[in-house]
mmCIF file of C-alpha atoms in Angstrom:
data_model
loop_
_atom_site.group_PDB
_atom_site.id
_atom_site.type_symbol
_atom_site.label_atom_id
_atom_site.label_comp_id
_atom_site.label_asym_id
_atom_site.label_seq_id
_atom_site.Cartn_x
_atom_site.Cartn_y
_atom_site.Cartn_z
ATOM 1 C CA UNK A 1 0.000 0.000 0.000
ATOM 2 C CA UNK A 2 2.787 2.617 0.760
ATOM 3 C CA UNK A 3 4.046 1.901 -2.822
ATOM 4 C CA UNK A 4 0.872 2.508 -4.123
ATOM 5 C CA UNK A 5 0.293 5.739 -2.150
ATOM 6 C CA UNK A 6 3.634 6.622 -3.944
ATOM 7 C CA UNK A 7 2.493 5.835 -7.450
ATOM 8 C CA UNK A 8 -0.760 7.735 -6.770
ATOM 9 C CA UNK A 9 0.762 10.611 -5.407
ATOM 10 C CA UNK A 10 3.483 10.601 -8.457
ATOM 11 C CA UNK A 11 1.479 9.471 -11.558
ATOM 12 C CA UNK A 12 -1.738 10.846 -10.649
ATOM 13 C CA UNK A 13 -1.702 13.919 -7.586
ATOM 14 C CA UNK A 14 1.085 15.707 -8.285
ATOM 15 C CA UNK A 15 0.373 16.197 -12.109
ATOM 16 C CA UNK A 16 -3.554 17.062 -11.886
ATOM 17 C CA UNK A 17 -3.605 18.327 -8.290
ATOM 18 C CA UNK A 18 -2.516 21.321 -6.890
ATOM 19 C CA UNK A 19 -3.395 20.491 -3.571
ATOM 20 C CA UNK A 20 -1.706 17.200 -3.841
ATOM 21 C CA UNK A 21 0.670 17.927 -0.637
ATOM 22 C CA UNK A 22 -2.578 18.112 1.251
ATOM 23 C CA UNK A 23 -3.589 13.944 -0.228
ATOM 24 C CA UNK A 24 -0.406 12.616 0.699
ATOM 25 C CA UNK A 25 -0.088 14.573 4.093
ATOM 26 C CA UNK A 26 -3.533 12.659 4.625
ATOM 27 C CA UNK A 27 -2.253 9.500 3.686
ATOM 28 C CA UNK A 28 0.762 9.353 5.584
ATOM 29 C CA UNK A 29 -0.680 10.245 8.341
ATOM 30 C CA UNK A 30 -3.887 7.632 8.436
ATOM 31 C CA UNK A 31 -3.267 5.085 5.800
ATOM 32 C CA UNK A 32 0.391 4.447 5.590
ATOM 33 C CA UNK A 33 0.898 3.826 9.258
ATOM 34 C CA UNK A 34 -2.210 0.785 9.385
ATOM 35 C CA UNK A 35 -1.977 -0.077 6.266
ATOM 36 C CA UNK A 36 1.033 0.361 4.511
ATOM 37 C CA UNK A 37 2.938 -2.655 4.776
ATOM 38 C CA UNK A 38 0.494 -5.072 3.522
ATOM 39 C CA UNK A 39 -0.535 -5.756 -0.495
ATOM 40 C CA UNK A 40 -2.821 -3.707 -1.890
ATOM 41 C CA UNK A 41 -4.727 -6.315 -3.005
ATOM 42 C CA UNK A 42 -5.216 -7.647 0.132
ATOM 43 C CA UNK A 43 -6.887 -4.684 1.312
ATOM 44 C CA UNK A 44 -10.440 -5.431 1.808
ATOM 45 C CA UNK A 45 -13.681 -3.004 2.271
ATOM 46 C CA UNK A 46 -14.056 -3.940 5.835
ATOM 47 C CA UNK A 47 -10.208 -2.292 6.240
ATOM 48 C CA UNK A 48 -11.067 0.745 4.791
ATOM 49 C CA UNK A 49 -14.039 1.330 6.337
ATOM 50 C CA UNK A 50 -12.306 0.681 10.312
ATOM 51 C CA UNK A 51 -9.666 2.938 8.954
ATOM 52 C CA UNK A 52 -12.515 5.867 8.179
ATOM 53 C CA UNK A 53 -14.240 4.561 12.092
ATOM 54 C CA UNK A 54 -11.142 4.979 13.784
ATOM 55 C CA UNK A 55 -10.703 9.013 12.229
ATOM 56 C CA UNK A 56 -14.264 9.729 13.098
ATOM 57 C CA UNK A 57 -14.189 8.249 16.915
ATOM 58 C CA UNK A 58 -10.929 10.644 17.409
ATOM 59 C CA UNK A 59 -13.185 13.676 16.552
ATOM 60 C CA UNK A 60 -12.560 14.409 13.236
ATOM 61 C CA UNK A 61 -15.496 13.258 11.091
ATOM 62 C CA UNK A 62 -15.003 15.832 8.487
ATOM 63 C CA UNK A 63 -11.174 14.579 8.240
ATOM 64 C CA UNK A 64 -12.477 11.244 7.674
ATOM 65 C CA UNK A 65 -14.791 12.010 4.544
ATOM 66 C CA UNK A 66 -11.607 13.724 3.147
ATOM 67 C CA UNK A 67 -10.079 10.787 3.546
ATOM 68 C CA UNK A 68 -12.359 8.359 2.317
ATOM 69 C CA UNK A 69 -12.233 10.609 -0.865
ATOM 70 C CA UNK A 70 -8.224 10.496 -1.719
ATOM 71 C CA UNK A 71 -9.068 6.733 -0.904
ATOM 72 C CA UNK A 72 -11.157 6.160 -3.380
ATOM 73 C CA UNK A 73 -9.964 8.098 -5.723
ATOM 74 C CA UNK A 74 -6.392 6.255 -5.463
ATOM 75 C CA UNK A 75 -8.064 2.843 -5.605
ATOM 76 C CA UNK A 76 -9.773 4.120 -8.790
ATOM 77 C CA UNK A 77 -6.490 5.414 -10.166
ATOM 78 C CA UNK A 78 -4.845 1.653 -9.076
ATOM 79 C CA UNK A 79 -7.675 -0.149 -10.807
ATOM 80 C CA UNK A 80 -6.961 1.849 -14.118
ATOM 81 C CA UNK A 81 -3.162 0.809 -13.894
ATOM 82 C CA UNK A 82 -3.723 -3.000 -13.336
ATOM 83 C CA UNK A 83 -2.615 -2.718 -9.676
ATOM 84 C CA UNK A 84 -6.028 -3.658 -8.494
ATOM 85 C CA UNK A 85 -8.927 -6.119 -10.139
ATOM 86 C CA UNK A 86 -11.666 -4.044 -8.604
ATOM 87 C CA UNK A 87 -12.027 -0.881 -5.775
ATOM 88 C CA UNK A 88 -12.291 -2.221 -1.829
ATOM 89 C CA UNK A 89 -14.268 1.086 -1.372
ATOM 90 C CA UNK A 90 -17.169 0.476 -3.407
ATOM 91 C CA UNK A 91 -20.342 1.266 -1.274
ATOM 92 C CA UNK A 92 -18.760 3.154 1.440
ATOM 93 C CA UNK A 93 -20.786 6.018 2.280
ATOM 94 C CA UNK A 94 -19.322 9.176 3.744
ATOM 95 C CA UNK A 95 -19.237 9.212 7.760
ATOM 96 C CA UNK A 96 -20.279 12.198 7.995
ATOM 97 C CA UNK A 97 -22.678 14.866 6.899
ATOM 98 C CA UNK A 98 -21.086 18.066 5.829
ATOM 99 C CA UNK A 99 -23.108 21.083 5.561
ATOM 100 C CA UNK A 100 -22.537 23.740 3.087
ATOM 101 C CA UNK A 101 -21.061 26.808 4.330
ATOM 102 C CA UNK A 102 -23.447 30.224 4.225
ATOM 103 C CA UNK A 103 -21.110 32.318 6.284
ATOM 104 C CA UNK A 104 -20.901 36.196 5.337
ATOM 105 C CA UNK A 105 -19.631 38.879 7.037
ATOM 106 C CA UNK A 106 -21.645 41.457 7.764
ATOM 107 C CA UNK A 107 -20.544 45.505 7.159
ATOM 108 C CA UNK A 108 -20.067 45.480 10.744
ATOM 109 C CA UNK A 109 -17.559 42.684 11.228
ATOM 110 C CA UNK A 110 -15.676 43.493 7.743
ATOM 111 C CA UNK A 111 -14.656 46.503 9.976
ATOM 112 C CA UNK A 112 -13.935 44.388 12.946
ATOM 113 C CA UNK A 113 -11.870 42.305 10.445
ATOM 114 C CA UNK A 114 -9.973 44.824 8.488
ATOM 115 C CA UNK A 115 -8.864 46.706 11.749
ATOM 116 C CA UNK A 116 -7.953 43.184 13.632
ATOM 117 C CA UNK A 117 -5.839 42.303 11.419
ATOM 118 C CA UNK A 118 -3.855 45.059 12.529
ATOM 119 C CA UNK A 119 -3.158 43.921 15.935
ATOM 120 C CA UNK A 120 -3.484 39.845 14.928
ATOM 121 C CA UNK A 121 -0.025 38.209 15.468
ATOM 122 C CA UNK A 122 0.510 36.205 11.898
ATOM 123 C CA UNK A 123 3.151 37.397 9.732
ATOM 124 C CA UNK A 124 2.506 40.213 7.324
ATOM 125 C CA UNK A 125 2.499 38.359 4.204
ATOM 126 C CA UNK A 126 -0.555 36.641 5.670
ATOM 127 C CA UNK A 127 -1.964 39.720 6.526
ATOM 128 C CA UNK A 128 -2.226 41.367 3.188
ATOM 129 C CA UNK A 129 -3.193 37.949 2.008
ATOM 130 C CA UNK A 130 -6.381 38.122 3.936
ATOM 131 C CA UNK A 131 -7.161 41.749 2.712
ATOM 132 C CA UNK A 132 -6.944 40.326 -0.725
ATOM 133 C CA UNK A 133 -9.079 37.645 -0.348
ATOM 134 C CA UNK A 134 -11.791 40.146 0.400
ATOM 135 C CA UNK A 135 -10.723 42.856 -2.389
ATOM 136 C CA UNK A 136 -10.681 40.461 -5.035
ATOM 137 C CA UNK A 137 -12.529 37.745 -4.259
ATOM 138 C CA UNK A 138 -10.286 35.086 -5.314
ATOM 139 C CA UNK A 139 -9.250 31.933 -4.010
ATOM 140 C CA UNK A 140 -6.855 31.145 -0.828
ATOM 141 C CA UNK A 141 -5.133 29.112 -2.956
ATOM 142 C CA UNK A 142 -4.413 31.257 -5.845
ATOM 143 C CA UNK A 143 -3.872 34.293 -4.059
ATOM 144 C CA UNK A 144 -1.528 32.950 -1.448
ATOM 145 C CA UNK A 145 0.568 31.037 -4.715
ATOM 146 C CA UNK A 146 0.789 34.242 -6.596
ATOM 147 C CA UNK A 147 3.927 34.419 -8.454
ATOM 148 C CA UNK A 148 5.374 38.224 -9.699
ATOM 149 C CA UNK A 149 5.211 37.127 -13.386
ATOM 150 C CA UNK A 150 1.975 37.089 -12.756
ATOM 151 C CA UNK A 151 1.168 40.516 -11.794
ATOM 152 C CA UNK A 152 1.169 43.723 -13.889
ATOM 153 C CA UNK A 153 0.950 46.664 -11.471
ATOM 154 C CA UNK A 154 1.927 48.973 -14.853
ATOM 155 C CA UNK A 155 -1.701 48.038 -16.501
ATOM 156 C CA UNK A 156 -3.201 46.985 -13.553
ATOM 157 C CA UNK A 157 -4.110 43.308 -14.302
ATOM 158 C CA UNK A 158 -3.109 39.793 -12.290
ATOM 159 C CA UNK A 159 -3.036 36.445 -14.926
ATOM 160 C CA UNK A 160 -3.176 33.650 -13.050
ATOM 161 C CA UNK A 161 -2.511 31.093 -15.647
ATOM 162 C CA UNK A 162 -4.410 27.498 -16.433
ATOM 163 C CA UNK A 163 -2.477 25.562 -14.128
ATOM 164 C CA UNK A 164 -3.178 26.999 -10.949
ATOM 165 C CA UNK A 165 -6.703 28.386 -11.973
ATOM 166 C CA UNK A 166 -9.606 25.741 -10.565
ATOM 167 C CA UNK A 167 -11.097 24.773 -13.909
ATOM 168 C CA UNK A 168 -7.559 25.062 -15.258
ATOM 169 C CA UNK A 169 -8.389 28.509 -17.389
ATOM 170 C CA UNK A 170 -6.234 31.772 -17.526
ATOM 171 C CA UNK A 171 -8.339 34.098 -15.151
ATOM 172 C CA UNK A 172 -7.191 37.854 -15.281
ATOM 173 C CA UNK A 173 -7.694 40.027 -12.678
ATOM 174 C CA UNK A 174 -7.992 43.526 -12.854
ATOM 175 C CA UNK A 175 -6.410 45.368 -9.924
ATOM 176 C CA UNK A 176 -7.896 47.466 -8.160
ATOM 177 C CA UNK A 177 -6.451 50.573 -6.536
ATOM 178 C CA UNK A 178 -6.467 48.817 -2.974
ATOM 179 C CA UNK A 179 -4.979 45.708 -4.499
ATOM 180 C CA UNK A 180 -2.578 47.318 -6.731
ATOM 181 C CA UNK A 181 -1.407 48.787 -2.752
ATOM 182 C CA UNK A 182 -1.470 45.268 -1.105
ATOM 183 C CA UNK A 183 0.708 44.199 -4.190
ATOM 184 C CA UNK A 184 3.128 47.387 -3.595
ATOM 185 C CA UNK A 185 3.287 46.324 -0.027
ATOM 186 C CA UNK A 186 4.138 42.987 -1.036
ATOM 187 C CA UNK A 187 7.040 43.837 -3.531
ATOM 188 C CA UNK A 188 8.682 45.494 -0.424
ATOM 189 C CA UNK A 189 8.592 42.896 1.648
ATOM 190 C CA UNK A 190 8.977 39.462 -0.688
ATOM 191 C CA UNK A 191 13.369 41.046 -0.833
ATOM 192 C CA UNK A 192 13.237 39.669 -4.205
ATOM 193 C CA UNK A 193 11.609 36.213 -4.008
ATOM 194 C CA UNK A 194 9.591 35.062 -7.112
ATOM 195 C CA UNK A 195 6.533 34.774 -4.383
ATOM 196 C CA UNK A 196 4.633 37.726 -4.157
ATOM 197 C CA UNK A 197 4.156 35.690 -0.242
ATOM 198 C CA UNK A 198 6.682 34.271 1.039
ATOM 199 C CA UNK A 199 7.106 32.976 4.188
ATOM 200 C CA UNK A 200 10.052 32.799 6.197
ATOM 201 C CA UNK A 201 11.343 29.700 4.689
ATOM 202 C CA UNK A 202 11.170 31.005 1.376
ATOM 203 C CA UNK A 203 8.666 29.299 -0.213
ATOM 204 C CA UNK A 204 4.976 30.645 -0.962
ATOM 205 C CA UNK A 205 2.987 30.681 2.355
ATOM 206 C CA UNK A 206 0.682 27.853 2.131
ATOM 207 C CA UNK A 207 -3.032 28.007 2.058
ATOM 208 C CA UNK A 208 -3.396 26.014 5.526
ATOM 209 C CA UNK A 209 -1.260 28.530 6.980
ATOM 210 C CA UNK A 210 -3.830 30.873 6.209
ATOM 211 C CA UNK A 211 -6.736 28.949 8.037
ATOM 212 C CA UNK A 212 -4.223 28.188 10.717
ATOM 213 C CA UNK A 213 -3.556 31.931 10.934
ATOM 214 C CA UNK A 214 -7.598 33.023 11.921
ATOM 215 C CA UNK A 215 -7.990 29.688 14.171
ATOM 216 C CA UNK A 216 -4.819 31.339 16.217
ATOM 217 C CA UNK A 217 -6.393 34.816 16.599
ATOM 218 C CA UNK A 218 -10.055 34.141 17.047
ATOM 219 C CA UNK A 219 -12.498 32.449 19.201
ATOM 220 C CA UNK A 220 -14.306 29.490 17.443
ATOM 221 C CA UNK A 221 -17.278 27.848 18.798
ATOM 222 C CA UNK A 222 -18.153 23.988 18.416
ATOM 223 C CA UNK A 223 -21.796 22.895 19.826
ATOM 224 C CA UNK A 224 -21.281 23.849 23.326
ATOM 225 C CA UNK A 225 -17.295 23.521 23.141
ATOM 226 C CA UNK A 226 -15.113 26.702 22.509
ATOM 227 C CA UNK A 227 -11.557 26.881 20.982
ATOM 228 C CA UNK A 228 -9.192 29.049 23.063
ATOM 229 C CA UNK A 229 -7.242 30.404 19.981
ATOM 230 C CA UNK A 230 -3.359 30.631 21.334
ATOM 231 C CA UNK A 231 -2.827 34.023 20.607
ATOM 232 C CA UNK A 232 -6.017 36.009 21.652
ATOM 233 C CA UNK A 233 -9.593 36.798 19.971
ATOM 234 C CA UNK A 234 -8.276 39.655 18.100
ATOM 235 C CA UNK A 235 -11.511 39.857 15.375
ATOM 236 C CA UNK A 236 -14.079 39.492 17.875
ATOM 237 C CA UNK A 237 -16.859 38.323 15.436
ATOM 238 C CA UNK A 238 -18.219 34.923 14.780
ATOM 239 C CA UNK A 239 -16.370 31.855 13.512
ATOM 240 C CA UNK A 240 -15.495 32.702 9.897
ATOM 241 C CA UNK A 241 -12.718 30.856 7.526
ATOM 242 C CA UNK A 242 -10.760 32.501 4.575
ATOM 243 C CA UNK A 243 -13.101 31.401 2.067
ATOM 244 C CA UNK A 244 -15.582 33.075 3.754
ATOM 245 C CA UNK A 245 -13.952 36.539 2.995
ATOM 246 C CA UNK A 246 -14.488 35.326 -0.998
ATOM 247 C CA UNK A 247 -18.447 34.421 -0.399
ATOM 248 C CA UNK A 248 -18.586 37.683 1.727
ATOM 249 C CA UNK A 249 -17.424 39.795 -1.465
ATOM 250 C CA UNK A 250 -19.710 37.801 -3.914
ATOM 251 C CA UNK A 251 -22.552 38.858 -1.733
ATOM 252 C CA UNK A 252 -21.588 42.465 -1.470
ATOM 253 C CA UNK A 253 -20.995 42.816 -5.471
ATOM 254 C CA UNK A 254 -24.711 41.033 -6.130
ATOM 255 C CA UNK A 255 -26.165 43.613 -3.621
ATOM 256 C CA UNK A 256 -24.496 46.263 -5.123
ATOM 257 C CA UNK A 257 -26.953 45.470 -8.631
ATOM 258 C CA UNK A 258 -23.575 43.206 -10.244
ATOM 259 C CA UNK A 259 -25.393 40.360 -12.008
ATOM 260 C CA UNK A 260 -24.723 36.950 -11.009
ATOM 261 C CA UNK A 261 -23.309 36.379 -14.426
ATOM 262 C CA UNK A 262 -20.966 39.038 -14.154
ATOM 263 C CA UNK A 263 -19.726 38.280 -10.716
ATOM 264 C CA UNK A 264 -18.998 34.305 -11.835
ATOM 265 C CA UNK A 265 -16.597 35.472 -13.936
ATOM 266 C CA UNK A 266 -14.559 37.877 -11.356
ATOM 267 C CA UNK A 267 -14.887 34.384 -9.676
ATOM 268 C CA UNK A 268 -13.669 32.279 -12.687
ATOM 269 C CA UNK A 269 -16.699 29.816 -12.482
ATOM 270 C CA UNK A 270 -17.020 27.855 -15.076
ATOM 271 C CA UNK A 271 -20.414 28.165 -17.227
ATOM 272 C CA UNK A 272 -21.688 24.763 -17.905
ATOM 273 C CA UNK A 273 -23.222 25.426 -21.346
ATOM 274 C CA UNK A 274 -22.155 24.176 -24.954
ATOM 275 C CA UNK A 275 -21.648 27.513 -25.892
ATOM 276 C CA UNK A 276 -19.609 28.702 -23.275
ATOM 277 C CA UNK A 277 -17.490 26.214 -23.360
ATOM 278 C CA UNK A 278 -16.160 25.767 -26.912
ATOM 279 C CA UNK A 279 -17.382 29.244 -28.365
ATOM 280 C CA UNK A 280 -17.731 31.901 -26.077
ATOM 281 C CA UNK A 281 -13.827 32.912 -25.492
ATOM 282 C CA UNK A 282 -14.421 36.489 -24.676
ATOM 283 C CA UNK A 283 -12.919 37.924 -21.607
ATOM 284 C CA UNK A 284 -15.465 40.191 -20.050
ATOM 285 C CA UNK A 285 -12.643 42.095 -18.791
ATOM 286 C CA UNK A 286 -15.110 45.191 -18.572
ATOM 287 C CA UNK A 287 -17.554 43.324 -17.039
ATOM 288 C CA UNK A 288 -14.639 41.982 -14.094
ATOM 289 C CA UNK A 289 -13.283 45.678 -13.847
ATOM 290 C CA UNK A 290 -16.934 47.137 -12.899
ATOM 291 C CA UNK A 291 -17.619 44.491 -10.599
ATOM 292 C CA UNK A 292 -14.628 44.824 -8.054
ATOM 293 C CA UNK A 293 -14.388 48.551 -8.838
ATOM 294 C CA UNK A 294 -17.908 49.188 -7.581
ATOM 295 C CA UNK A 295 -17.281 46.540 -4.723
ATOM 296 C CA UNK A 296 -14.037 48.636 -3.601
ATOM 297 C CA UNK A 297 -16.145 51.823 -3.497
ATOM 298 C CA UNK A 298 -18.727 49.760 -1.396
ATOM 299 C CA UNK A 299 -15.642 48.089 0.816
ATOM 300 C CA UNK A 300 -13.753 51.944 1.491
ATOM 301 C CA UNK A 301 -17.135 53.342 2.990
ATOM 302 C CA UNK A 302 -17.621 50.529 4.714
ATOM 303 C CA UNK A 303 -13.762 50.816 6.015
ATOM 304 C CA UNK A 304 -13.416 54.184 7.355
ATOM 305 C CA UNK A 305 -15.582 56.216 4.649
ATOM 306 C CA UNK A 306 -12.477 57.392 3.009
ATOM 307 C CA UNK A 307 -9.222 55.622 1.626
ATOM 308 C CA UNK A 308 -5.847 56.763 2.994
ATOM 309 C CA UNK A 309 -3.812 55.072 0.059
ATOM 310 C CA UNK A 310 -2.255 53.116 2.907
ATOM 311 C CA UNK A 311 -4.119 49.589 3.310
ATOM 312 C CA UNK A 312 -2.514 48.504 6.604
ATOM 313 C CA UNK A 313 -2.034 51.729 7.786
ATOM 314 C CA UNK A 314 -5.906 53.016 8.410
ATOM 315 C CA UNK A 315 -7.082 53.587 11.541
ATOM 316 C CA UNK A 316 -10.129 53.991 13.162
#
């Protein structure tokens, strides 16, 4: 099984996946250690399915569907290369129910957000990070990845090209003036690194870091169990994740009169017509630069009622 997590992780993750650090963290950590000295065809559906009951009964149920998922999807990819006759995972049902996130922030804890930040102990590469999640309304993944080729601050436009896009598409960007500052901000402190974000050890700072960055400053609530974050509730609103910062801006721009239509494509969803998809190549670059600049109005009032040209520096 340990080969096979290599050959999956090789042949299959690392070339379609950019998250595929994330599958084999996951399977080192819960499948290797049971399972990985025994043949994979051996492996039988009542292994896999103690494996996924032994997850859930530490207290991570939502770990355990993730799991299940790389599972099957590896046993999938090792039927396809002859490894295995048939999948051990066929008719295992998720453990647990997942329900889909409707979080927003309202104009009221953007503030409470913006300003925190200020005080939040995470480095600063994370911090502008965050801000740009909720100017742009991209994803934690492609904004924390950025790479300076990438950015144009000289005709205000980011490219992030088809392979690190979601639905593997080059998505441009316009920049906004408040991005085109968190990008300035950025330059200064990246000393030269192809990252726009580094972290410390030189390489781009990962999207868990992110998440890891608002568990450590704010107070999360689970049921009637609270998380103590380490370094103090500096936000002081409700539980809220990154990607919550991207729904939050999606909302704003669809209050603000942006069509739905429009605002998919500042998200880079894909339209699932015929048309669309092998005709319709134009960019809507108009469309995108409307969008966010009538959100940044929207997210400066809401701010301080005035923009200082100086992101991190505003005060209240």
């Amino acid at each position: 099984v340990s080969q096979l997590v290599n050959e999956y992780i090789e042949k299959w993750a690392k070339p379609r996946k950019r998250t595929w650090e994330e599958d084999a963290r996951m399977l080192s950590k819960d499948v290797v250690p049971p399972l990985g000295k025994r043949k994979a065809k051996d492996i039988k559906r009542r292994d896999i399915v103690l494996l996924i009951d032994e997850i859930v009964e530490r207290g991570s149920p939502i770990t355990a569907n993730r799991t299940l998922r790389i599972i099957k999807k590896m046993c999938s990819f090792a039927v396809k290369r002859g490894v295995l006759d048939a999948s051990p995972c066929m008719e295992i049902d998720p453990p647990a129910k997942e329900n889909q996130r409707e979080r927003i922030l309202n104009e009221e804890e953007i503030k409470m957000f913006w300003f925190g930040l200020d005080k939040a102990k995470m480095s600063e590469s994370t911090k502008l990070v965050l801000r740009l999640l909720l100017i742009t309304a991209q994803r934690k993944g492609e904004v924390s990845q950025a790479e300076w080729p990438e950015i144009d601050l000289k005709n205000k436009w980011w490219t992030i090209p088809k392979e690190r896009s979601k639905n593997e598409r080059i998505h441009r960007v316009p920049l906004s003036p408040m991005a085109i500052d968190i990008f300035k901000q950025a330059k200064t402190l990246s000393g030269g690194s192809r990252w726009v974000f580094p972290s410390s050890k030189g390489l781009p700072v990962t999207p868990r870091s992110i998440s890891r960055a608002i568990r450590n400053n704010s107070e999360q609530s689970n049921g009637n169990r609270k998380h103590t974050p380490p370094y103090g509730d500096f936000f002081k609103i409700d539980h809220f994740v990154p990607h919550d910062l991207r729904r939050t801006a999606t909302s704003m721009m669809t209050s603000l009169g942006i069509s739905e239509f429009d605002v998919s494509k500042v998200l880079n969803h894909t339209i699932q017509s015929v048309t669309n998809k092998h005709y319709n190549h134009y960019s809507y670059d108009k469309e995108k630069q409307k969008a966010l600049g009538v959100w940044e109005r929207k997210l400066k009032t809401i701010i301080s009622g005035k923009f200082s040209g100086k992101v991190i520096s505003l005060k209240r």
